[in-house]
Amino acid sequence: MPVETAPVELDAIDRRIINRLQDGMPVCDEPYLHIANELAISEADLLQRLQAMLDNKILSRFGPMFHAERLGGGLALAAMRIPEEEFDQIAAQVNQLPEIAHNYERNHEFNMWFVIATEQLDDINAVVSRIENLTGFPVYNMPKIEEYYVGLRFPV
């Protein structure tokens, strides 16, 4: 079940850091120093603030995004119908698999949605079977056919 949390207070520098990082990292020898200079802060301050935002769960993840298909891997969106009383237990079982990312509860008949990412395209079906065997519930596999870039950005 979703846990309610108190709103997070960000200062102006943290907001500028988040907004800047959403534009991507520069490809250079010292990308953090480059961004710190853009923001008129020290590289040490940038790194400390970034780590604090990760530690405090303000940011859930910070790292590169890879195109699994270009690397020979597979990517699929999957959904399951899980009884509410079993949701947390099944979510924990699914989340223990290294191929699972972005597992969310939705207010819908299909109430568990997650991404499966594998090193080989053919491994998607094996992961689906493993989840079904592990949980006893069917997985609705929706392999990625085409990617649409929407330029999603969250100004803060």
Short mmCIF file of C-alpha atoms in Angstrom, two decimals:
data_model
loop_
_atom_site.label_atom_id
_atom_site.label_comp_id
_atom_site.label_asym_id
_atom_site.label_seq_id
_atom_site.Cartn_x
_atom_site.Cartn_y
_atom_site.Cartn_z
CA MET A 1 0.00 0.00 0.00
CA PRO A 2 1.22 3.53 -0.69
CA VAL A 3 2.70 5.27 2.33
CA GLU A 4 1.73 8.88 2.87
CA THR A 5 4.65 11.16 3.48
CA ALA A 6 4.95 14.77 4.51
CA PRO A 7 5.80 17.29 1.78
CA VAL A 8 9.52 17.85 1.38
CA GLU A 9 11.02 21.30 1.73
CA LEU A 10 13.67 22.06 -0.88
CA ASP A 11 15.79 25.17 -0.82
CA ALA A 12 16.45 27.21 -3.95
CA ILE A 13 19.78 25.51 -4.65
CA ASP A 14 18.30 22.00 -4.43
CA ARG A 15 15.54 23.08 -6.82
CA ARG A 16 18.09 24.46 -9.27
CA ILE A 17 20.09 21.22 -9.05
CA ILE A 18 17.02 19.07 -9.76
CA ASN A 19 15.92 21.27 -12.65
CA ARG A 20 19.41 21.30 -14.18
CA LEU A 21 19.97 17.54 -13.85
CA GLN A 22 16.72 16.85 -15.72
CA ASP A 23 18.41 18.34 -18.79
CA GLY A 24 21.06 15.61 -18.77
CA MET A 25 24.73 15.34 -17.93
CA PRO A 26 27.40 16.97 -20.07
CA VAL A 27 29.80 14.61 -21.82
CA CYS A 28 33.13 15.90 -20.55
CA ASP A 29 35.98 14.92 -18.22
CA GLU A 30 34.39 16.52 -15.15
CA PRO A 31 30.59 16.65 -15.60
CA TYR A 32 29.81 17.43 -11.95
CA LEU A 33 32.27 20.31 -11.90
CA HIS A 34 30.76 21.60 -15.15
CA ILE A 35 27.24 21.56 -13.66
CA ALA A 36 28.43 23.04 -10.36
CA ASN A 37 29.99 25.94 -12.27
CA GLU A 38 26.73 26.49 -14.16
CA LEU A 39 24.90 26.63 -10.82
CA ALA A 40 27.55 28.84 -9.17
CA ILE A 41 28.20 26.31 -6.38
CA SER A 42 31.17 24.11 -5.58
CA GLU A 43 31.47 20.60 -6.95
CA ALA A 44 31.64 19.30 -3.36
CA ASP A 45 28.38 21.10 -2.49
CA LEU A 46 26.68 19.67 -5.59
CA LEU A 47 27.77 16.12 -4.74
CA GLN A 48 26.82 16.48 -1.06
CA ARG A 49 23.38 17.85 -1.91
CA LEU A 50 22.78 15.16 -4.53
CA GLN A 51 23.72 12.43 -2.03
CA ALA A 52 21.49 14.01 0.65
CA MET A 53 18.52 14.07 -1.77
CA LEU A 54 19.09 10.38 -2.52
CA ASP A 55 19.52 9.49 1.17
CA ASN A 56 16.34 11.40 2.09
CA LYS A 57 14.37 9.79 -0.77
CA ILE A 58 13.75 13.15 -2.42
CA LEU A 59 15.29 11.52 -5.49
CA SER A 60 14.58 7.81 -5.90
CA ARG A 61 17.35 7.25 -8.43
CA PHE A 62 20.14 9.12 -10.13
CA GLY A 63 22.05 7.45 -12.92
CA PRO A 64 22.24 6.79 -16.63
CA MET A 65 19.33 5.58 -18.72
CA PHE A 66 20.26 2.80 -21.11
CA HIS A 67 18.38 1.72 -24.22
CA ALA A 68 18.15 -2.01 -23.50
CA GLU A 69 17.25 -2.89 -27.09
CA ARG A 70 20.31 -1.16 -28.53
CA LEU A 71 22.43 -3.25 -26.17
CA GLY A 72 20.68 -6.48 -27.26
CA GLY A 73 18.36 -6.62 -24.26
CA GLY A 74 14.63 -6.70 -23.80
CA LEU A 75 12.14 -4.37 -22.16
CA ALA A 76 8.48 -4.98 -21.34
CA LEU A 77 5.73 -3.43 -19.29
CA ALA A 78 3.89 -6.00 -17.20
CA ALA A 79 0.73 -5.97 -15.10
CA MET A 80 -0.88 -8.31 -12.60
CA ARG A 81 -4.20 -8.60 -10.77
CA ILE A 82 -3.34 -9.09 -7.11
CA PRO A 83 -5.83 -9.34 -4.22
CA GLU A 84 -5.38 -6.33 -1.95
CA GLU A 85 -4.62 -8.48 1.09
CA GLU A 86 -1.74 -10.17 -0.77
CA PHE A 87 -0.37 -7.12 -2.56
CA ASP A 88 2.59 -6.34 -0.29
CA GLN A 89 3.71 -9.97 -0.15
CA ILE A 90 3.51 -10.44 -3.93
CA ALA A 91 5.20 -7.07 -4.57
CA ALA A 92 8.11 -8.18 -2.36
CA GLN A 93 8.41 -11.44 -4.31
CA VAL A 94 8.37 -9.66 -7.67
CA ASN A 95 10.77 -6.94 -6.51
CA GLN A 96 13.39 -9.47 -5.40
CA LEU A 97 14.10 -10.28 -9.05
CA PRO A 98 16.97 -8.24 -10.52
CA GLU A 99 15.13 -7.76 -13.82
CA ILE A 100 12.28 -5.80 -12.19
CA ALA A 101 12.12 -2.01 -12.04
CA HIS A 102 9.49 0.63 -11.39
CA ASN A 103 6.90 -1.52 -9.59
CA TYR A 104 3.82 0.55 -8.79
CA GLU A 105 0.40 -0.06 -7.29
CA ARG A 106 -2.48 1.32 -9.35
CA ASN A 107 -6.14 1.82 -8.55
CA HIS A 108 -7.30 -0.46 -11.36
CA GLU A 109 -8.32 -4.07 -12.00
CA PHE A 110 -4.67 -4.64 -12.93
CA ASN A 111 -3.28 -3.13 -9.75
CA MET A 112 0.44 -4.02 -10.03
CA TRP A 113 2.48 -2.54 -12.89
CA PHE A 114 6.21 -2.99 -13.36
CA VAL A 115 8.96 -2.97 -15.97
CA ILE A 116 10.96 -6.06 -16.90
CA ALA A 117 14.44 -5.38 -18.32
CA THR A 118 16.66 -8.24 -19.47
CA GLU A 119 20.12 -8.58 -20.98
CA GLN A 120 18.75 -10.71 -23.83
CA LEU A 121 15.44 -10.04 -25.61
CA ASP A 122 14.47 -13.71 -25.40
CA ASP A 123 14.76 -13.66 -21.58
CA ILE A 124 11.58 -11.60 -21.07
CA ASN A 125 9.31 -14.66 -21.34
CA ALA A 126 11.51 -16.60 -18.91
CA VAL A 127 11.17 -13.81 -16.33
CA VAL A 128 7.39 -13.73 -16.85
CA SER A 129 7.24 -17.50 -16.26
CA ARG A 130 9.43 -17.19 -13.17
CA ILE A 131 7.11 -14.54 -11.70
CA GLU A 132 4.04 -16.65 -12.42
CA ASN A 133 5.64 -19.71 -10.80
CA LEU A 134 6.85 -17.68 -7.82
CA THR A 135 3.57 -15.88 -7.14
CA GLY A 136 0.87 -18.15 -8.56
CA PHE A 137 -0.66 -15.20 -10.44
CA PRO A 138 -0.66 -14.60 -14.21
CA VAL A 139 1.48 -11.82 -15.63
CA TYR A 140 0.17 -9.76 -18.54
CA ASN A 141 3.25 -9.08 -20.65
CA MET A 142 3.23 -6.03 -22.91
CA PRO A 143 6.56 -5.99 -24.78
CA LYS A 144 7.81 -2.64 -25.98
CA ILE A 145 7.16 -2.37 -29.70
CA GLU A 146 7.96 1.28 -30.23
CA GLU A 147 9.33 4.06 -28.05
CA TYR A 148 7.86 7.54 -27.98
CA TYR A 149 9.88 10.35 -26.50
CA VAL A 150 7.60 12.73 -24.67
CA GLY A 151 10.21 15.04 -23.15
CA LEU A 152 8.81 14.58 -19.66
CA ARG A 153 10.21 17.11 -17.23
CA PHE A 154 9.16 18.07 -13.71
CA PRO A 155 10.15 21.67 -12.95
CA VAL A 156 10.51 22.21 -9.21
#
